[in-house]
Short mmCIF file of C-alpha atoms and ligand atoms in Angstrom, two decimals:
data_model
loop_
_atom_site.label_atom_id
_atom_site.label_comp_id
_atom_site.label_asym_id
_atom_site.label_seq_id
_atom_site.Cartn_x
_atom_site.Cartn_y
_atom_site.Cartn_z
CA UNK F 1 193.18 122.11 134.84
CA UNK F 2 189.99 122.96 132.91
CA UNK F 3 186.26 122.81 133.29
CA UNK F 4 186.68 119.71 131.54
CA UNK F 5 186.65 118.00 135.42
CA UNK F 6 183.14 118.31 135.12
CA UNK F 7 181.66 114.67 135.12
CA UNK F 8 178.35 115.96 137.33
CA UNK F 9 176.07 118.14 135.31
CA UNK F 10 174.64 119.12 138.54
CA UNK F 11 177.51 120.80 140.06
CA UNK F 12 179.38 124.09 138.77
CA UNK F 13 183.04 123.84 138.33
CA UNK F 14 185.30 126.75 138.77
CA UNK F 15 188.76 126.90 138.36
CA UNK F 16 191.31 129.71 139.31
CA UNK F 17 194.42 130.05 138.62
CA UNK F 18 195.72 131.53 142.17
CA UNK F 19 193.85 132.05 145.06
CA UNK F 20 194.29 132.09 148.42
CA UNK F 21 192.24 129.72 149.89
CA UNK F 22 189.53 127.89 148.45
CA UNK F 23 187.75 127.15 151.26
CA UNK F 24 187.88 131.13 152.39
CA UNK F 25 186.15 131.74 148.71
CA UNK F 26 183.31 129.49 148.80
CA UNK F 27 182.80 130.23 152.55
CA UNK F 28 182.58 133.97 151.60
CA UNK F 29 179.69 132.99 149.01
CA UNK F 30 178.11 130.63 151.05
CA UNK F 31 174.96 133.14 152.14
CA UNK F 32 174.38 133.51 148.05
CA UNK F 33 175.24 130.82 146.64
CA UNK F 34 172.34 128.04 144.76
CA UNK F 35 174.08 124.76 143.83
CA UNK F 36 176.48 122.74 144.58
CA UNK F 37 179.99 124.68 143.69
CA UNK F 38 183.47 122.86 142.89
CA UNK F 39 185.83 125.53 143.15
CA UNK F 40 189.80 124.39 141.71
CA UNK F 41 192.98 126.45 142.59
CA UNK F 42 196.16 126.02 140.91
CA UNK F 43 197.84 127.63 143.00
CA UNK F 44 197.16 128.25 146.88
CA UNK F 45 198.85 131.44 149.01
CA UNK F 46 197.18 130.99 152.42
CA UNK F 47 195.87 127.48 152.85
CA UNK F 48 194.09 126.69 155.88
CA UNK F 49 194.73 123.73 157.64
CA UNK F 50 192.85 122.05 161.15
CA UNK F 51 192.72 124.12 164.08
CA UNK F 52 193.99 127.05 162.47
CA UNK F 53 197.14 125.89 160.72
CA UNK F 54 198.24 126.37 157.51
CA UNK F 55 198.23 124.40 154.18
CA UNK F 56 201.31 124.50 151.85
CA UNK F 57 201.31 123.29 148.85
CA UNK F 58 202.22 124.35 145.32
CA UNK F 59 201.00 124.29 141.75
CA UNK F 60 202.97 121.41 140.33
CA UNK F 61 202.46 119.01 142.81
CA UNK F 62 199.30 119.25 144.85
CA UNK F 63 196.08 119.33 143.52
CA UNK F 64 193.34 122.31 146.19
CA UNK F 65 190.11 122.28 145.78
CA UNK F 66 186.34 122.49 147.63
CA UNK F 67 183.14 121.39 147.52
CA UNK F 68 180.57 123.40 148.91
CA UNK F 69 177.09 121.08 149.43
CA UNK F 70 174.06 122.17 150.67
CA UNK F 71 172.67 120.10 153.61
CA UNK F 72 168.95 119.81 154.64
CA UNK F 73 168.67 120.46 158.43
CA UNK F 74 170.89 121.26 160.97
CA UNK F 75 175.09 120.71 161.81
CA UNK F 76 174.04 117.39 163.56
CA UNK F 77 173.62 115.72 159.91
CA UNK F 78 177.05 116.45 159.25
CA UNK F 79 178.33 113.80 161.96
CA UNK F 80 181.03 111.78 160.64
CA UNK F 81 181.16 113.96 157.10
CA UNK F 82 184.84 114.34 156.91
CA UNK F 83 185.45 110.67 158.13
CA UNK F 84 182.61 109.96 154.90
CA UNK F 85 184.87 112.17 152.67
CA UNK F 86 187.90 110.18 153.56
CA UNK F 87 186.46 106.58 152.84
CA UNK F 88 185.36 108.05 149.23
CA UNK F 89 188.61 109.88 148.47
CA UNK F 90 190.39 106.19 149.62
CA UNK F 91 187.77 104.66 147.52
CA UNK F 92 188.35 106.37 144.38
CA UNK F 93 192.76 106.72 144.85
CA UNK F 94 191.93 102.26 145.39
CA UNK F 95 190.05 102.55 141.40
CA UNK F 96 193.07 104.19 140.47
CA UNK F 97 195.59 102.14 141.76
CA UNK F 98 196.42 103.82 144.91
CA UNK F 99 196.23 102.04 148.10
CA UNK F 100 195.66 104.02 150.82
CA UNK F 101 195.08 104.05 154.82
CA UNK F 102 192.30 106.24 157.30
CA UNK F 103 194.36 108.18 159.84
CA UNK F 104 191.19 109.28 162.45
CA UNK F 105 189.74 111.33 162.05
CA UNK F 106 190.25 112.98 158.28
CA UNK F 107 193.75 111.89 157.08
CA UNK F 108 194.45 109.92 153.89
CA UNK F 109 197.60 107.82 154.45
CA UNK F 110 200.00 106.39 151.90
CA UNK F 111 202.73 104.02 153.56
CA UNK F 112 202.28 106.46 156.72
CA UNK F 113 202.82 109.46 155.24
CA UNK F 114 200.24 111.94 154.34
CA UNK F 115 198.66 111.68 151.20
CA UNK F 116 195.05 114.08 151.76
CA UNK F 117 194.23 116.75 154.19
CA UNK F 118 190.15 117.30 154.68
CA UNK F 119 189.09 120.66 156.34
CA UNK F 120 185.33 120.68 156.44
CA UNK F 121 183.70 123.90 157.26
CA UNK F 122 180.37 125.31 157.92
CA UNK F 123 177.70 128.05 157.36
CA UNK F 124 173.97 128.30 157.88
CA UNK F 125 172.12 128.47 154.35
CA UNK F 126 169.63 131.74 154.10
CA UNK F 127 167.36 129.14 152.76
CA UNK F 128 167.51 126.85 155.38
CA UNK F 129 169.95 123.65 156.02
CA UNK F 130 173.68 124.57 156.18
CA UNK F 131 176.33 124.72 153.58
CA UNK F 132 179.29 122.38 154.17
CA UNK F 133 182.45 123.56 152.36
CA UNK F 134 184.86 120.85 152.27
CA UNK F 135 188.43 121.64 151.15
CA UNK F 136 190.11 119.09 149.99
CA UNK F 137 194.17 119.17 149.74
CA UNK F 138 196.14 116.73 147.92
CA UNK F 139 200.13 116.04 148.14
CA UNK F 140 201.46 114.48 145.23
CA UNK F 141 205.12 115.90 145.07
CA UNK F 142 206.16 118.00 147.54
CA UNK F 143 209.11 119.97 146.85
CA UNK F 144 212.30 119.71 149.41
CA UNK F 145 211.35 123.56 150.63
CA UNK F 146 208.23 122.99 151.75
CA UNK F 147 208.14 119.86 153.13
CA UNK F 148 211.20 121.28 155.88
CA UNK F 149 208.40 124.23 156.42
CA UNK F 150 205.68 121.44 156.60
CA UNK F 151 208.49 119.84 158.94
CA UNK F 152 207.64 116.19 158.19
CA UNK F 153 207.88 113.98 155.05
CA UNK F 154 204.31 113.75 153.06
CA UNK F 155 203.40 111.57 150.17
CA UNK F 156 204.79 111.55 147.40
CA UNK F 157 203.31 109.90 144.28
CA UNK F 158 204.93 111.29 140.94
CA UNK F 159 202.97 109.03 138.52
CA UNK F 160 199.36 110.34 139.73
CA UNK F 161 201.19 113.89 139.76
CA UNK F 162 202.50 113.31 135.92
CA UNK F 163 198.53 111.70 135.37
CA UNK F 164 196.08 114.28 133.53
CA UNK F 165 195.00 116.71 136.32
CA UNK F 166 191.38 116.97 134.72
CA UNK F 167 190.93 113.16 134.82
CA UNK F 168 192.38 112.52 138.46
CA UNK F 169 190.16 115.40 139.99
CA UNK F 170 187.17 113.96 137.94
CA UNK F 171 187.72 110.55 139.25
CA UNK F 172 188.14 112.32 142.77
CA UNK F 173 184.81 113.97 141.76
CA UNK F 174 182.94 111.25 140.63
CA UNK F 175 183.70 109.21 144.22
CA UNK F 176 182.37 111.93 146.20
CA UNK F 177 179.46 113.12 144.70
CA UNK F 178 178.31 109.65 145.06
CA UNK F 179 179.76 109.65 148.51
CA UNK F 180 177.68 112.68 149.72
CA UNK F 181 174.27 111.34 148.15
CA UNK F 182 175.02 108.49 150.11
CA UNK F 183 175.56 109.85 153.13
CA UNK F 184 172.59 112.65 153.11
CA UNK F 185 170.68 109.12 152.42
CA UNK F 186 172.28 107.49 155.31
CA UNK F 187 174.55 109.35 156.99
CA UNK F 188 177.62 108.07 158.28
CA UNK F 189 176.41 104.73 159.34
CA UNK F 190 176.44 103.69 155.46
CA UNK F 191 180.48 104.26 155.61
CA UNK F 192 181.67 103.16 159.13
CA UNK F 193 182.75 99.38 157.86
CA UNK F 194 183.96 100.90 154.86
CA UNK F 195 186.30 103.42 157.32
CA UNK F 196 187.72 100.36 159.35
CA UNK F 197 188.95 98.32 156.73
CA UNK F 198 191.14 100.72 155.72
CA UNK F 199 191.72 101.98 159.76
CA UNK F 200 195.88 102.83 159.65
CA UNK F 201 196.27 102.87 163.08
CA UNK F 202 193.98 99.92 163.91
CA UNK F 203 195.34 98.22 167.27
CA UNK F 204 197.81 100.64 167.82
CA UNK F 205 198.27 102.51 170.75
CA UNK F 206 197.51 105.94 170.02
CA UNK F 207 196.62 109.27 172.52
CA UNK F 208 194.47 112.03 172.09
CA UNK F 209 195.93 115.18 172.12
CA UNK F 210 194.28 119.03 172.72
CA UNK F 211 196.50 121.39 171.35
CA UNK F 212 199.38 119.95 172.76
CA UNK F 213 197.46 118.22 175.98
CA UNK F 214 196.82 114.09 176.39
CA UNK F 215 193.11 113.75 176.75
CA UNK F 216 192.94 109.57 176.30
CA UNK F 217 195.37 107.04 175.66
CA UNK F 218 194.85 103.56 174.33
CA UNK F 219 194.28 101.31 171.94
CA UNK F 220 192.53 102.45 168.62
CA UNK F 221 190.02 100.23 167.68
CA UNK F 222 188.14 101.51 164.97
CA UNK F 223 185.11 103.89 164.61
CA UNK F 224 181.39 103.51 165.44
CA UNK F 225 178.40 104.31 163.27
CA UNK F 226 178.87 107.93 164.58
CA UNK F 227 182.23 108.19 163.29
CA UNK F 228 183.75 108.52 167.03
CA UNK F 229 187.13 106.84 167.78
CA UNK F 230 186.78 103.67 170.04
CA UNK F 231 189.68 103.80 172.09
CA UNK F 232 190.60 101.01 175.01
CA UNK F 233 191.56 102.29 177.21
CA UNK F 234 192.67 100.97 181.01
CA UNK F 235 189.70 102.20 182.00
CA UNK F 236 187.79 100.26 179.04
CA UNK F 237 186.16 101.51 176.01
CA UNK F 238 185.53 104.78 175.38
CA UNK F 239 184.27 106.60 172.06
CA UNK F 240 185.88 110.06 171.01
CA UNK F 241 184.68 112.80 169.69
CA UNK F 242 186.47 114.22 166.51
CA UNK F 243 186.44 117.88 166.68
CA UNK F 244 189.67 119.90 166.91
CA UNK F 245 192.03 116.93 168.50
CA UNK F 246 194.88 114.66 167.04
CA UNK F 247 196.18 111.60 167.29
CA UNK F 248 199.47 110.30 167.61
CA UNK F 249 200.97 106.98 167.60
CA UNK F 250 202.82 106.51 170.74
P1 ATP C 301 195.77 116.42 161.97
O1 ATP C 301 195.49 117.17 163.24
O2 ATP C 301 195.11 117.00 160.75
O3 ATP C 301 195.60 114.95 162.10
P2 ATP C 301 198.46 116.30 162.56
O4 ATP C 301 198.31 117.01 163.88
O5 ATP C 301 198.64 114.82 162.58
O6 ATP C 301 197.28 116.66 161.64
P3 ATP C 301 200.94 116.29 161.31
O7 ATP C 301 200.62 115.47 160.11
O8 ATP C 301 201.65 115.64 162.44
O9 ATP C 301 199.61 116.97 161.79
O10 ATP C 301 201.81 117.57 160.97
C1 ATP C 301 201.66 118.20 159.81
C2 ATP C 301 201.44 119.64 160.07
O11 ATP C 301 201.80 120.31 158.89
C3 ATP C 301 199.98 119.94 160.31
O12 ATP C 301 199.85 121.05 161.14
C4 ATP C 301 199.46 120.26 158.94
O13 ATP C 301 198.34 121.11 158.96
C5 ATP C 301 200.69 120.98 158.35
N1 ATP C 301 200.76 120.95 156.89
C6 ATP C 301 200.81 122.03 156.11
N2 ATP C 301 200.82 121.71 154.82
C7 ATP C 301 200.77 120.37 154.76
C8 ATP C 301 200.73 119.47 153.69
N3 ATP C 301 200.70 119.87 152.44
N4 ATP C 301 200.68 118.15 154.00
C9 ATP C 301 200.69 117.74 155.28
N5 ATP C 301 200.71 118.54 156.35
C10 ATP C 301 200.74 119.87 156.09
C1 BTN C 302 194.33 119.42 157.26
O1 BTN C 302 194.75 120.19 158.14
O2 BTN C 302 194.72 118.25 157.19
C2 BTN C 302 193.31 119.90 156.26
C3 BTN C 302 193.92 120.49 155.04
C4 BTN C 302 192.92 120.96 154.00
C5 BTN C 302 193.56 121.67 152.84
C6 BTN C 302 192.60 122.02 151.75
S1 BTN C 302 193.40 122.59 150.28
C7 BTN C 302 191.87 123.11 149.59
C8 BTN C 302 191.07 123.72 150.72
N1 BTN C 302 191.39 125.12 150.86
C9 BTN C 302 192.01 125.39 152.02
O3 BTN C 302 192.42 126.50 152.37
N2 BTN C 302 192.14 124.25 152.73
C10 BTN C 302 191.57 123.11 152.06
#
């Protein structure tokens, strides 16, 4: 990996060799940083995952990295962002050759397994707006050790691993730096059909879970222009929130 990634001459790339996380470092910078920031690991030692977990992966065959964006206004434009970030990473893996599926509400799928974990996270910005840091972790071969730790099988796609790690993350790059001008443009309204056609779960019958506790069951049917889960349910439709729950297909 090199600075060679860089296909944006408005956004800094940075690449480490080993950090810890990615999304930690640009967090911790967030208050003085003045651009847009790509920040690459190699090698990550304390990934964070959703709701607190953790992210293994390991230099051969993941690719860890974040983005840290500067929004104008407040957390409420970021509705839908991660569920934006997924329909561009799909987008750009399709240009590539990879077809992929939307797990709700930031999972890249490949033939079920997972393919992309999104962690989006936020800080106010000293000069106003907010800074959205969105990590970005990709399994491409996942050796036997750590996918028993991760406890379930992942993707695994050894061609895009073997593939030229400067031009897959500057295709990756490419895709969602469009992506986010889009959606500061027109938030996530602008991706929502985009999201459905590639819905995994679409029809399925899924529930809602809270750390461990069933908050909805039913059908998935797809996302609205706010990038909530439309569930019918025996109760009919209702729309969920995305914020620290998962899904799971019953
Ligand atoms: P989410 O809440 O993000 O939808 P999940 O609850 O569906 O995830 P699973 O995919 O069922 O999670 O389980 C995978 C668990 O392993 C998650 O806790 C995830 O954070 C963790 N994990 C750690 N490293 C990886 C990795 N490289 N790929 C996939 N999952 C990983
Ligand atoms: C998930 O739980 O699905 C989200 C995983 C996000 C992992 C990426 S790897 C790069 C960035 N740095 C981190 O510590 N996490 C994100």
């Amino acid at each position: 990996l090199s600075t060679a990634a860089q296909s944006d001459p408005d956004l800094a790339v940075e690449v480490v060799e080993e950090t810890g996380s990615t999304n930690a470092d640009l967090l911790a910078r967030a208050a003085t940083l003045a651009a847009p920031v790509l920040l690459v690991a190699r090698n990550q030692t304390a990934g964070r995952g959703r709701a607190g977990r953790s992210w293994l992966s390991s230099s051969e065959g993941s690719l860890t990295f974040s983005l840290a964006w500067r929004f104008e206004g407040g957390l409420a434009r970021l509705t839908g962002l991660p569920l934006a970030i997924g329909v561009a990473l799909a987008e750009a893996l399709e240009r590539l050759g990879v077809q992929v599926g939307l797990k709700w509400p930031n999972d890249v799928l490949r033939d079920g397994d997972k393919l992309a974990g999104i962690l989006i996270e936020t800080q106010a910005a000293p000069s106003g707006g907010v800074w959205a840091v969105i990590g970005i972790g990709l399994n491409l071969v996942m050796p036997d050790e750590l996918e028993a730790q991760i406890g379930r099988s992942v993707a695994s796609l050894p061609w895009l691993a073997r593939m030229d790690r400067d031009a897959l993350l500057a295709a990756l790059l490419d895709g969602l730096a469009g992506a986010l001008r889009e959606f500061e443009r027109a938030g996530f309204g602008a991706f929502a059909a985009r999201w459905n056609l590639r819905h995994a779960w679409q029809g399925e019958t899924v529930t809602v879970l809270d750390r461990g506790t069933v908050l909805h069951e039913g059908s998935a049917a797809g996302v609205d222009d706010a990038g909530r889960l439309l569930l019918d349910t025996q109760e009919g439709r209702i729309a969920v929130l995305a914020g620290d729950v998962s899904l799971r297909v019953k």
